[in-house]
mmCIF file with all atom_site columns, C-alpha atoms in Angstrom:
data_model
loop_
_atom_site.group_PDB
_atom_site.id
_atom_site.type_symbol
_atom_site.label_atom_id
_atom_site.label_alt_id
_atom_site.label_comp_id
_atom_site.label_asym_id
_atom_site.label_entity_id
_atom_site.label_seq_id
_atom_site.pdbx_PDB_ins_code
_atom_site.Cartn_x
_atom_site.Cartn_y
_atom_site.Cartn_z
_atom_site.occupancy
_atom_site.B_iso_or_equiv
_atom_site.pdbx_formal_charge
_atom_site.auth_seq_id
_atom_site.auth_comp_id
_atom_site.auth_asym_id
_atom_site.auth_atom_id
_atom_site.pdbx_PDB_model_num
ATOM 1   C CA . SER A 1 1   ? 0.000  0.000   0.000  1.00 0.00 ? 1   SER A CA 1
ATOM 2   C CA . GLN A 1 2   ? 1.017  3.609   -0.553 1.00 0.00 ? 2   GLN A CA 1
ATOM 3   C CA . TYR A 1 3   ? 1.670  6.028   2.293  1.00 0.00 ? 3   TYR A CA 1
ATOM 4   C CA . LYS A 1 4   ? 1.665  9.788   2.021  1.00 0.00 ? 4   LYS A CA 1
ATOM 5   C CA . LEU A 1 5   ? 3.476  12.058  4.462  1.00 0.00 ? 5   LEU A CA 1
ATOM 6   C CA . GLU A 1 6   ? 1.730  15.297  5.305  1.00 0.00 ? 6   GLU A CA 1
ATOM 7   C CA . ILE A 1 7   ? 2.906  18.104  7.601  1.00 0.00 ? 7   ILE A CA 1
ATOM 8   C CA . LEU A 1 8   ? 0.063  18.846  10.005 1.00 0.00 ? 8   LEU A CA 1
ATOM 9   C CA . LYS A 1 9   ? 1.860  21.255  12.321 1.00 0.00 ? 9   LYS A CA 1
ATOM 10  C CA . SER A 1 10  ? 5.293  22.835  12.392 1.00 0.00 ? 10  SER A CA 1
ATOM 11  C CA . ASN A 1 11  ? 7.190  25.259  14.651 1.00 0.00 ? 11  ASN A CA 1
ATOM 12  C CA . LEU A 1 12  ? 7.111  22.968  17.682 1.00 0.00 ? 12  LEU A CA 1
ATOM 13  C CA . SER A 1 13  ? 9.973  23.284  20.169 1.00 0.00 ? 13  SER A CA 1
ATOM 14  C CA . SER A 1 14  ? 11.885 19.996  20.362 1.00 0.00 ? 14  SER A CA 1
ATOM 15  C CA . PRO A 1 15  ? 8.834  17.694  20.359 1.00 0.00 ? 15  PRO A CA 1
ATOM 16  C CA . TRP A 1 16  ? 9.879  14.460  22.066 1.00 0.00 ? 16  TRP A CA 1
ATOM 17  C CA . SER A 1 17  ? 6.738  12.346  22.135 1.00 0.00 ? 17  SER A CA 1
ATOM 18  C CA . LEU A 1 18  ? 3.023  12.268  21.392 1.00 0.00 ? 18  LEU A CA 1
ATOM 19  C CA . THR A 1 19  ? 0.015  10.246  22.447 1.00 0.00 ? 19  THR A CA 1
ATOM 20  C CA . PHE A 1 20  ? -3.475 10.095  20.976 1.00 0.00 ? 20  PHE A CA 1
ATOM 21  C CA . ILE A 1 21  ? -6.361 10.837  23.351 1.00 0.00 ? 21  ILE A CA 1
ATOM 22  C CA . ASN A 1 22  ? -8.866 10.026  20.634 1.00 0.00 ? 22  ASN A CA 1
ATOM 23  C CA . ASN A 1 23  ? -8.967 10.115  16.833 1.00 0.00 ? 23  ASN A CA 1
ATOM 24  C CA . SER A 1 24  ? -8.784 13.893  16.707 1.00 0.00 ? 24  SER A CA 1
ATOM 25  C CA . GLN A 1 25  ? -6.738 15.018  19.713 1.00 0.00 ? 25  GLN A CA 1
ATOM 26  C CA . VAL A 1 26  ? -3.070 14.491  20.450 1.00 0.00 ? 26  VAL A CA 1
ATOM 27  C CA . LEU A 1 27  ? -0.944 15.390  23.462 1.00 0.00 ? 27  LEU A CA 1
ATOM 28  C CA . ILE A 1 28  ? 2.632  16.401  22.661 1.00 0.00 ? 28  ILE A CA 1
ATOM 29  C CA . SER A 1 29  ? 5.547  16.658  25.085 1.00 0.00 ? 29  SER A CA 1
ATOM 30  C CA . GLU A 1 30  ? 8.253  19.134  24.207 1.00 0.00 ? 30  GLU A CA 1
ATOM 31  C CA . LYS A 1 31  ? 11.710 18.412  25.589 1.00 0.00 ? 31  LYS A CA 1
ATOM 32  C CA . SER A 1 32  ? 11.943 22.063  26.591 1.00 0.00 ? 32  SER A CA 1
ATOM 33  C CA . GLY A 1 33  ? 9.205  21.517  29.212 1.00 0.00 ? 33  GLY A CA 1
ATOM 34  C CA . LYS A 1 34  ? 5.802  22.194  27.658 1.00 0.00 ? 34  LYS A CA 1
ATOM 35  C CA . ILE A 1 35  ? 2.802  19.906  27.151 1.00 0.00 ? 35  ILE A CA 1
ATOM 36  C CA . LYS A 1 36  ? 0.609  20.822  24.216 1.00 0.00 ? 36  LYS A CA 1
ATOM 37  C CA . LEU A 1 37  ? -2.802 19.669  23.038 1.00 0.00 ? 37  LEU A CA 1
ATOM 38  C CA . TYR A 1 38  ? -3.145 19.434  19.280 1.00 0.00 ? 38  TYR A CA 1
ATOM 39  C CA . ASP A 1 39  ? -6.652 19.337  17.843 1.00 0.00 ? 39  ASP A CA 1
ATOM 40  C CA . ILE A 1 40  ? -6.321 17.865  14.352 1.00 0.00 ? 40  ILE A CA 1
ATOM 41  C CA . PRO A 1 41  ? -9.648 18.996  12.792 1.00 0.00 ? 41  PRO A CA 1
ATOM 42  C CA . SER A 1 42  ? -9.155 22.632  13.808 1.00 0.00 ? 42  SER A CA 1
ATOM 43  C CA . ASN A 1 43  ? -5.353 22.509  13.411 1.00 0.00 ? 43  ASN A CA 1
ATOM 44  C CA . LYS A 1 44  ? -5.130 24.310  16.756 1.00 0.00 ? 44  LYS A CA 1
ATOM 45  C CA . ILE A 1 45  ? -2.497 23.882  19.460 1.00 0.00 ? 45  ILE A CA 1
ATOM 46  C CA . THR A 1 46  ? -2.984 24.937  23.074 1.00 0.00 ? 46  THR A CA 1
ATOM 47  C CA . GLU A 1 47  ? -0.573 24.623  25.968 1.00 0.00 ? 47  GLU A CA 1
ATOM 48  C CA . ILE A 1 48  ? -1.616 22.737  29.103 1.00 0.00 ? 48  ILE A CA 1
ATOM 49  C CA . GLU A 1 49  ? -0.037 23.918  32.325 1.00 0.00 ? 49  GLU A CA 1
ATOM 50  C CA . HIS A 1 50  ? 1.511  21.349  34.672 1.00 0.00 ? 50  HIS A CA 1
ATOM 51  C CA . ASN A 1 51  ? 3.435  21.127  37.935 1.00 0.00 ? 51  ASN A CA 1
ATOM 52  C CA . LEU A 1 52  ? 6.493  19.044  36.966 1.00 0.00 ? 52  LEU A CA 1
ATOM 53  C CA . ASN A 1 53  ? 9.938  20.221  38.079 1.00 0.00 ? 53  ASN A CA 1
ATOM 54  C CA . VAL A 1 54  ? 11.645 19.580  34.742 1.00 0.00 ? 54  VAL A CA 1
ATOM 55  C CA . VAL A 1 55  ? 15.316 20.020  33.891 1.00 0.00 ? 55  VAL A CA 1
ATOM 56  C CA . ARG A 1 56  ? 15.296 23.030  31.554 1.00 0.00 ? 56  ARG A CA 1
ATOM 57  C CA . ASP A 1 57  ? 19.012 23.352  30.837 1.00 0.00 ? 57  ASP A CA 1
ATOM 58  C CA . GLN A 1 58  ? 19.442 23.687  27.051 1.00 0.00 ? 58  GLN A CA 1
ATOM 59  C CA . ASN A 1 59  ? 22.781 21.856  27.312 1.00 0.00 ? 59  ASN A CA 1
ATOM 60  C CA . SER A 1 60  ? 21.154 18.831  28.955 1.00 0.00 ? 60  SER A CA 1
ATOM 61  C CA . GLN A 1 61  ? 19.888 15.773  27.097 1.00 0.00 ? 61  GLN A CA 1
ATOM 62  C CA . GLY A 1 62  ? 16.972 15.740  29.513 1.00 0.00 ? 62  GLY A CA 1
ATOM 63  C CA . GLY A 1 63  ? 13.598 17.428  29.705 1.00 0.00 ? 63  GLY A CA 1
ATOM 64  C CA . LEU A 1 64  ? 10.015 16.326  29.194 1.00 0.00 ? 64  LEU A CA 1
ATOM 65  C CA . LEU A 1 65  ? 10.248 12.907  27.604 1.00 0.00 ? 65  LEU A CA 1
ATOM 66  C CA . ASP A 1 66  ? 7.653  10.239  26.876 1.00 0.00 ? 66  ASP A CA 1
ATOM 67  C CA . ILE A 1 67  ? 3.937  10.950  27.253 1.00 0.00 ? 67  ILE A CA 1
ATOM 68  C CA . TYR A 1 68  ? 1.377  8.136   27.361 1.00 0.00 ? 68  TYR A CA 1
ATOM 69  C CA . PHE A 1 69  ? -2.425 8.251   27.631 1.00 0.00 ? 69  PHE A CA 1
ATOM 70  C CA . TYR A 1 70  ? -4.077 5.293   29.340 1.00 0.00 ? 70  TYR A CA 1
ATOM 71  C CA . ASN A 1 71  ? -7.456 4.884   31.086 1.00 0.00 ? 71  ASN A CA 1
ATOM 72  C CA . ASN A 1 72  ? -8.103 8.636   31.171 1.00 0.00 ? 72  ASN A CA 1
ATOM 73  C CA . GLN A 1 73  ? -4.748 9.271   32.837 1.00 0.00 ? 73  GLN A CA 1
ATOM 74  C CA . ILE A 1 74  ? -1.559 10.813  31.515 1.00 0.00 ? 74  ILE A CA 1
ATOM 75  C CA . PHE A 1 75  ? 1.743  9.105   32.312 1.00 0.00 ? 75  PHE A CA 1
ATOM 76  C CA . ILE A 1 76  ? 4.950  10.958  31.581 1.00 0.00 ? 76  ILE A CA 1
ATOM 77  C CA . SER A 1 77  ? 8.653  10.256  31.971 1.00 0.00 ? 77  SER A CA 1
ATOM 78  C CA . TYR A 1 78  ? 10.829 13.275  32.519 1.00 0.00 ? 78  TYR A CA 1
ATOM 79  C CA . SER A 1 79  ? 14.164 14.530  33.734 1.00 0.00 ? 79  SER A CA 1
ATOM 80  C CA . GLU A 1 80  ? 13.418 15.786  37.215 1.00 0.00 ? 80  GLU A CA 1
ATOM 81  C CA . ASN A 1 81  ? 15.443 18.509  38.834 1.00 0.00 ? 81  ASN A CA 1
ATOM 82  C CA . VAL A 1 82  ? 15.881 17.259  42.404 1.00 0.00 ? 82  VAL A CA 1
ATOM 83  C CA . GLY A 1 83  ? 16.718 20.650  43.878 1.00 0.00 ? 83  GLY A CA 1
ATOM 84  C CA . ASP A 1 84  ? 16.324 24.363  43.366 1.00 0.00 ? 84  ASP A CA 1
ATOM 85  C CA . ASN A 1 85  ? 18.874 25.293  40.711 1.00 0.00 ? 85  ASN A CA 1
ATOM 86  C CA . LEU A 1 86  ? 20.529 24.139  37.486 1.00 0.00 ? 86  LEU A CA 1
ATOM 87  C CA . SER A 1 87  ? 23.439 22.547  39.350 1.00 0.00 ? 87  SER A CA 1
ATOM 88  C CA . SER A 1 88  ? 21.153 20.356  41.457 1.00 0.00 ? 88  SER A CA 1
ATOM 89  C CA . PRO A 1 89  ? 21.178 16.588  40.888 1.00 0.00 ? 89  PRO A CA 1
ATOM 90  C CA . SER A 1 90  ? 18.640 15.243  38.414 1.00 0.00 ? 90  SER A CA 1
ATOM 91  C CA . THR A 1 91  ? 17.044 11.920  37.647 1.00 0.00 ? 91  THR A CA 1
ATOM 92  C CA . THR A 1 92  ? 14.591 10.081  35.406 1.00 0.00 ? 92  THR A CA 1
ATOM 93  C CA . SER A 1 93  ? 11.157 10.147  37.009 1.00 0.00 ? 93  SER A CA 1
ATOM 94  C CA . ILE A 1 94  ? 7.678  8.968   36.041 1.00 0.00 ? 94  ILE A CA 1
ATOM 95  C CA . ALA A 1 95  ? 4.524  10.816  37.024 1.00 0.00 ? 95  ALA A CA 1
ATOM 96  C CA . LYS A 1 96  ? 0.828  10.476  36.340 1.00 0.00 ? 96  LYS A CA 1
ATOM 97  C CA . ALA A 1 97  ? -2.138 12.839  36.307 1.00 0.00 ? 97  ALA A CA 1
ATOM 98  C CA . ASN A 1 98  ? -5.831 12.628  35.574 1.00 0.00 ? 98  ASN A CA 1
ATOM 99  C CA . LEU A 1 99  ? -6.635 14.037  32.163 1.00 0.00 ? 99  LEU A CA 1
ATOM 100 C CA . ASP A 1 100 ? -7.464 17.728  32.596 1.00 0.00 ? 100 ASP A CA 1
ATOM 101 C CA . PHE A 1 101 ? -7.180 20.200  29.728 1.00 0.00 ? 101 PHE A CA 1
ATOM 102 C CA . ASN A 1 102 ? -6.756 23.139  32.117 1.00 0.00 ? 102 ASN A CA 1
ATOM 103 C CA . PHE A 1 103 ? -4.034 21.845  34.428 1.00 0.00 ? 103 PHE A CA 1
ATOM 104 C CA . LEU A 1 104 ? -2.234 18.517  34.750 1.00 0.00 ? 104 LEU A CA 1
ATOM 105 C CA . ASP A 1 105 ? -1.623 17.853  38.436 1.00 0.00 ? 105 ASP A CA 1
ATOM 106 C CA . PHE A 1 106 ? 1.134  15.245  38.250 1.00 0.00 ? 106 PHE A CA 1
ATOM 107 C CA . LYS A 1 107 ? 2.289  13.055  41.108 1.00 0.00 ? 107 LYS A CA 1
ATOM 108 C CA . ASN A 1 108 ? 5.457  10.995  40.924 1.00 0.00 ? 108 ASN A CA 1
ATOM 109 C CA . ILE A 1 109 ? 5.011  7.232   40.933 1.00 0.00 ? 109 ILE A CA 1
ATOM 110 C CA . PHE A 1 110 ? 8.702  6.476   40.326 1.00 0.00 ? 110 PHE A CA 1
ATOM 111 C CA . ARG A 1 111 ? 12.034 8.232   40.727 1.00 0.00 ? 111 ARG A CA 1
ATOM 112 C CA . ALA A 1 112 ? 15.307 6.652   39.635 1.00 0.00 ? 112 ALA A CA 1
ATOM 113 C CA . ASN A 1 113 ? 17.736 6.601   42.547 1.00 0.00 ? 113 ASN A CA 1
ATOM 114 C CA . PRO A 1 114 ? 20.260 7.956   43.085 1.00 0.00 ? 114 PRO A CA 1
ATOM 115 C CA . PRO A 1 115 ? 19.854 11.431  41.570 1.00 0.00 ? 115 PRO A CA 1
ATOM 116 C CA . ILE A 1 116 ? 23.073 12.322  39.729 1.00 0.00 ? 116 ILE A CA 1
ATOM 117 C CA . ARG A 1 117 ? 24.735 15.534  38.579 1.00 0.00 ? 117 ARG A CA 1
ATOM 118 C CA . SER A 1 118 ? 24.955 14.735  34.888 1.00 0.00 ? 118 SER A CA 1
ATOM 119 C CA . PRO A 1 119 ? 23.321 16.134  31.718 1.00 0.00 ? 119 PRO A CA 1
ATOM 120 C CA . TYR A 1 120 ? 23.468 12.766  29.940 1.00 0.00 ? 120 TYR A CA 1
ATOM 121 C CA . HIS A 1 121 ? 21.490 9.593   29.239 1.00 0.00 ? 121 HIS A CA 1
ATOM 122 C CA . PHE A 1 122 ? 18.078 9.872   30.902 1.00 0.00 ? 122 PHE A CA 1
ATOM 123 C CA . GLY A 1 123 ? 16.329 7.423   28.537 1.00 0.00 ? 123 GLY A CA 1
ATOM 124 C CA . SER A 1 124 ? 13.289 7.292   28.542 1.00 0.00 ? 124 SER A CA 1
ATOM 125 C CA . ARG A 1 125 ? 10.182 5.711   27.087 1.00 0.00 ? 125 ARG A CA 1
ATOM 126 C CA . ILE A 1 126 ? 7.049  4.170   28.583 1.00 0.00 ? 126 ILE A CA 1
ATOM 127 C CA . VAL A 1 127 ? 4.826  1.268   27.595 1.00 0.00 ? 127 VAL A CA 1
ATOM 128 C CA . ILE A 1 128 ? 1.859  -0.169  29.474 1.00 0.00 ? 128 ILE A CA 1
ATOM 129 C CA . ASN A 1 129 ? 0.900  -3.807  29.051 1.00 0.00 ? 129 ASN A CA 1
ATOM 130 C CA . ASN A 1 130 ? -1.606 -5.750  31.193 1.00 0.00 ? 130 ASN A CA 1
ATOM 131 C CA . ASP A 1 131 ? -1.715 -2.830  33.640 1.00 0.00 ? 131 ASP A CA 1
ATOM 132 C CA . TYR A 1 132 ? 2.042  -2.953  34.209 1.00 0.00 ? 132 TYR A CA 1
ATOM 133 C CA . LEU A 1 133 ? 4.167  0.031   33.271 1.00 0.00 ? 133 LEU A CA 1
ATOM 134 C CA . TYR A 1 134 ? 7.581  -0.622  31.740 1.00 0.00 ? 134 TYR A CA 1
ATOM 135 C CA . ALA A 1 135 ? 10.044 2.236   31.386 1.00 0.00 ? 135 ALA A CA 1
ATOM 136 C CA . SER A 1 136 ? 13.600 2.617   30.200 1.00 0.00 ? 136 SER A CA 1
ATOM 137 C CA . VAL A 1 137 ? 16.088 4.468   32.406 1.00 0.00 ? 137 VAL A CA 1
ATOM 138 C CA . GLY A 1 138 ? 19.445 5.655   31.070 1.00 0.00 ? 138 GLY A CA 1
ATOM 139 C CA . GLU A 1 139 ? 22.707 5.219   32.994 1.00 0.00 ? 139 GLU A CA 1
ATOM 140 C CA . ARG A 1 140 ? 23.400 8.966   33.091 1.00 0.00 ? 140 ARG A CA 1
ATOM 141 C CA . GLY A 1 141 ? 26.778 8.569   31.419 1.00 0.00 ? 141 GLY A CA 1
ATOM 142 C CA . LYS A 1 142 ? 28.104 6.620   34.412 1.00 0.00 ? 142 LYS A CA 1
ATOM 143 C CA . GLY A 1 143 ? 28.897 3.357   32.640 1.00 0.00 ? 143 GLY A CA 1
ATOM 144 C CA . MET A 1 144 ? 29.240 0.572   35.176 1.00 0.00 ? 144 MET A CA 1
ATOM 145 C CA . ILE A 1 145 ? 26.358 1.881   37.275 1.00 0.00 ? 145 ILE A CA 1
ATOM 146 C CA . ALA A 1 146 ? 24.247 -0.131  34.813 1.00 0.00 ? 146 ALA A CA 1
ATOM 147 C CA . GLN A 1 147 ? 25.702 -3.279  36.416 1.00 0.00 ? 147 GLN A CA 1
ATOM 148 C CA . ASP A 1 148 ? 24.762 -2.170  39.915 1.00 0.00 ? 148 ASP A CA 1
ATOM 149 C CA . ALA A 1 149 ? 21.225 -3.439  40.526 1.00 0.00 ? 149 ALA A CA 1
ATOM 150 C CA . SER A 1 150 ? 21.084 -1.559  43.821 1.00 0.00 ? 150 SER A CA 1
ATOM 151 C CA . LYS A 1 151 ? 20.730 1.595   41.678 1.00 0.00 ? 151 LYS A CA 1
ATOM 152 C CA . HIS A 1 152 ? 18.100 2.317   39.029 1.00 0.00 ? 152 HIS A CA 1
ATOM 153 C CA . PRO A 1 153 ? 20.159 4.001   36.253 1.00 0.00 ? 153 PRO A CA 1
ATOM 154 C CA . GLY A 1 154 ? 20.843 1.718   33.286 1.00 0.00 ? 154 GLY A CA 1
ATOM 155 C CA . SER A 1 155 ? 17.794 -0.499  33.647 1.00 0.00 ? 155 SER A CA 1
ATOM 156 C CA . ILE A 1 156 ? 14.292 -1.358  32.550 1.00 0.00 ? 156 ILE A CA 1
ATOM 157 C CA . ILE A 1 157 ? 11.846 -0.873  35.370 1.00 0.00 ? 157 ILE A CA 1
ATOM 158 C CA . ARG A 1 158 ? 8.449  -2.553  35.735 1.00 0.00 ? 158 ARG A CA 1
ATOM 159 C CA . ILE A 1 159 ? 5.869  -1.181  38.138 1.00 0.00 ? 159 ILE A CA 1
ATOM 160 C CA . LYS A 1 160 ? 2.152  -1.232  38.778 1.00 0.00 ? 160 LYS A CA 1
ATOM 161 C CA . LEU A 1 161 ? 0.209  1.855   37.740 1.00 0.00 ? 161 LEU A CA 1
ATOM 162 C CA . ASP A 1 162 ? 0.294  3.152   41.316 1.00 0.00 ? 162 ASP A CA 1
ATOM 163 C CA . GLY A 1 163 ? 4.096  2.915   41.354 1.00 0.00 ? 163 GLY A CA 1
ATOM 164 C CA . THR A 1 164 ? 4.418  -0.166  43.557 1.00 0.00 ? 164 THR A CA 1
ATOM 165 C CA . ALA A 1 165 ? 6.640  -3.059  42.479 1.00 0.00 ? 165 ALA A CA 1
ATOM 166 C CA . PRO A 1 166 ? 4.984  -6.314  41.333 1.00 0.00 ? 166 PRO A CA 1
ATOM 167 C CA . ASN A 1 167 ? 5.824  -9.293  43.528 1.00 0.00 ? 167 ASN A CA 1
ATOM 168 C CA . ASP A 1 168 ? 7.014  -11.305 40.521 1.00 0.00 ? 168 ASP A CA 1
ATOM 169 C CA . ASN A 1 169 ? 9.805  -8.849  39.670 1.00 0.00 ? 169 ASN A CA 1
ATOM 170 C CA . PRO A 1 170 ? 13.357 -10.267 39.964 1.00 0.00 ? 170 PRO A CA 1
ATOM 171 C CA . HIS A 1 171 ? 13.882 -8.703  43.422 1.00 0.00 ? 171 HIS A CA 1
ATOM 172 C CA . PHE A 1 172 ? 11.216 -10.984 44.848 1.00 0.00 ? 172 PHE A CA 1
ATOM 173 C CA . THR A 1 173 ? 11.804 -14.131 42.810 1.00 0.00 ? 173 THR A CA 1
ATOM 174 C CA . SER A 1 174 ? 15.553 -14.592 42.302 1.00 0.00 ? 174 SER A CA 1
ATOM 175 C CA . ASN A 1 175 ? 17.979 -11.666 42.401 1.00 0.00 ? 175 ASN A CA 1
ATOM 176 C CA . THR A 1 176 ? 17.260 -10.503 45.914 1.00 0.00 ? 176 THR A CA 1
ATOM 177 C CA . ASN A 1 177 ? 19.853 -7.713  45.750 1.00 0.00 ? 177 ASN A CA 1
ATOM 178 C CA . TRP A 1 178 ? 18.039 -5.996  42.869 1.00 0.00 ? 178 TRP A CA 1
ATOM 179 C CA . LEU A 1 179 ? 15.869 -2.982  43.618 1.00 0.00 ? 179 LEU A CA 1
ATOM 180 C CA . PRO A 1 180 ? 12.184 -3.999  43.621 1.00 0.00 ? 180 PRO A CA 1
ATOM 181 C CA . GLU A 1 181 ? 11.296 -1.981  40.509 1.00 0.00 ? 181 GLU A CA 1
ATOM 182 C CA . ILE A 1 182 ? 14.124 -3.274  38.298 1.00 0.00 ? 182 ILE A CA 1
ATOM 183 C CA . TYR A 1 183 ? 13.197 -5.818  35.617 1.00 0.00 ? 183 TYR A CA 1
ATOM 184 C CA . GLN A 1 184 ? 16.383 -5.863  33.502 1.00 0.00 ? 184 GLN A CA 1
ATOM 185 C CA . ILE A 1 185 ? 19.833 -4.298  33.773 1.00 0.00 ? 185 ILE A CA 1
ATOM 186 C CA . GLY A 1 186 ? 22.922 -3.491  31.730 1.00 0.00 ? 186 GLY A CA 1
ATOM 187 C CA . ILE A 1 187 ? 21.514 -0.820  29.425 1.00 0.00 ? 187 ILE A CA 1
ATOM 188 C CA . ARG A 1 188 ? 23.189 2.437   28.379 1.00 0.00 ? 188 ARG A CA 1
ATOM 189 C CA . ASN A 1 189 ? 20.658 4.946   27.035 1.00 0.00 ? 189 ASN A CA 1
ATOM 190 C CA . PRO A 1 190 ? 17.412 3.235   25.992 1.00 0.00 ? 190 PRO A CA 1
ATOM 191 C CA . GLN A 1 191 ? 15.369 5.868   24.161 1.00 0.00 ? 191 GLN A CA 1
ATOM 192 C CA . GLY A 1 192 ? 12.865 3.521   22.544 1.00 0.00 ? 192 GLY A CA 1
ATOM 193 C CA . ILE A 1 193 ? 10.429 0.974   23.950 1.00 0.00 ? 193 ILE A CA 1
ATOM 194 C CA . SER A 1 194 ? 7.384  -0.596  22.323 1.00 0.00 ? 194 SER A CA 1
ATOM 195 C CA . TYR A 1 195 ? 4.913  -3.413  22.805 1.00 0.00 ? 195 TYR A CA 1
ATOM 196 C CA . SER A 1 196 ? 4.522  -5.818  19.867 1.00 0.00 ? 196 SER A CA 1
ATOM 197 C CA . SER A 1 197 ? 1.054  -7.275  19.405 1.00 0.00 ? 197 SER A CA 1
ATOM 198 C CA . PHE A 1 198 ? 2.531  -9.746  16.893 1.00 0.00 ? 198 PHE A CA 1
ATOM 199 C CA . ASP A 1 199 ? 4.344  -11.787 19.540 1.00 0.00 ? 199 ASP A CA 1
ATOM 200 C CA . ASP A 1 200 ? 3.149  -10.220 22.830 1.00 0.00 ? 200 ASP A CA 1
ATOM 201 C CA . LYS A 1 201 ? 6.655  -9.016  23.685 1.00 0.00 ? 201 LYS A CA 1
ATOM 202 C CA . ILE A 1 202 ? 8.229  -5.691  24.577 1.00 0.00 ? 202 ILE A CA 1
ATOM 203 C CA . TYR A 1 203 ? 11.260 -4.408  22.690 1.00 0.00 ? 203 TYR A CA 1
ATOM 204 C CA . ILE A 1 204 ? 13.759 -1.616  23.332 1.00 0.00 ? 204 ILE A CA 1
ATOM 205 C CA . SER A 1 205 ? 16.281 0.316   21.303 1.00 0.00 ? 205 SER A CA 1
ATOM 206 C CA . ASN A 1 206 ? 19.487 1.396   22.988 1.00 0.00 ? 206 ASN A CA 1
ATOM 207 C CA . HIS A 1 207 ? 22.002 4.098   22.130 1.00 0.00 ? 207 HIS A CA 1
ATOM 208 C CA . GLY A 1 208 ? 25.331 2.301   22.382 1.00 0.00 ? 208 GLY A CA 1
ATOM 209 C CA . ALA A 1 209 ? 28.748 3.884   22.445 1.00 0.00 ? 209 ALA A CA 1
ATOM 210 C CA . LYS A 1 210 ? 30.766 4.327   19.228 1.00 0.00 ? 210 LYS A CA 1
ATOM 211 C CA . GLY A 1 211 ? 28.257 2.687   16.890 1.00 0.00 ? 211 GLY A CA 1
ATOM 212 C CA . GLY A 1 212 ? 27.106 0.051   19.354 1.00 0.00 ? 212 GLY A CA 1
ATOM 213 C CA . ASP A 1 213 ? 23.393 0.770   19.010 1.00 0.00 ? 213 ASP A CA 1
ATOM 214 C CA . TRP A 1 214 ? 21.127 -2.243  19.305 1.00 0.00 ? 214 TRP A CA 1
ATOM 215 C CA . PHE A 1 215 ? 17.529 -3.423  19.356 1.00 0.00 ? 215 PHE A CA 1
ATOM 216 C CA . GLY A 1 216 ? 16.435 -6.184  21.716 1.00 0.00 ? 216 GLY A CA 1
ATOM 217 C CA . GLU A 1 217 ? 13.763 -7.822  23.793 1.00 0.00 ? 217 GLU A CA 1
ATOM 218 C CA . VAL A 1 218 ? 12.824 -6.930  27.344 1.00 0.00 ? 218 VAL A CA 1
ATOM 219 C CA . LYS A 1 219 ? 13.329 -10.064 29.426 1.00 0.00 ? 219 LYS A CA 1
ATOM 220 C CA . LYS A 1 220 ? 12.897 -10.573 33.137 1.00 0.00 ? 220 LYS A CA 1
ATOM 221 C CA . GLY A 1 221 ? 16.118 -10.707 35.104 1.00 0.00 ? 221 GLY A CA 1
ATOM 222 C CA . GLU A 1 222 ? 18.441 -10.397 32.099 1.00 0.00 ? 222 GLU A CA 1
ATOM 223 C CA . ASN A 1 223 ? 21.605 -8.338  31.742 1.00 0.00 ? 223 ASN A CA 1
ATOM 224 C CA . TYR A 1 224 ? 22.433 -6.657  28.438 1.00 0.00 ? 224 TYR A CA 1
ATOM 225 C CA . GLY A 1 225 ? 26.045 -6.293  29.490 1.00 0.00 ? 225 GLY A CA 1
ATOM 226 C CA . TRP A 1 226 ? 26.716 -2.567  29.460 1.00 0.00 ? 226 TRP A CA 1
#
């Protein structure tokens, strides 16, 4: 079949992700910190205010990242400034809010620990499958931290939609030293994650160093080696 590409809207500021609310409305996250509602029939964009403490340093790889609509709630992964100024530590966090076109009142359901002073490698994408949320967390440019399962950076996390850890995660079933939310380790900067309805699996893409990018499956308790 033939596909045609059509520009619907331009002049966005570093759009990082989008999610459809319905057939005519789309929420867009801009890396620079804004959430926008795009109404396709009217070709109109409006900004929705929110309460997230987002890293807004133009030299940082972080910002507002993945946005995901599910069951009338908005889930978002973002680079959170854990402090009051640009030099404060930051981390990859996940928050959720009830859908509200006037103001999105987000509450964190996950924060990658420890917060780190680094502008690099936040990840991060979200997928929800069977009411479990999977998210990719970058290793913040710290390399071997991805092999330390007592820390979140460099991992795939799997949580319930309220942020609690499922009791069949590796922490509870085999690798007792792993943090409860961690599902898989050894990942550098995973900026893609998607559920495949063809085989009922979840896949990630990872930014590797010096041409070492790869695409692979999310598997419980596995180590991708970074």
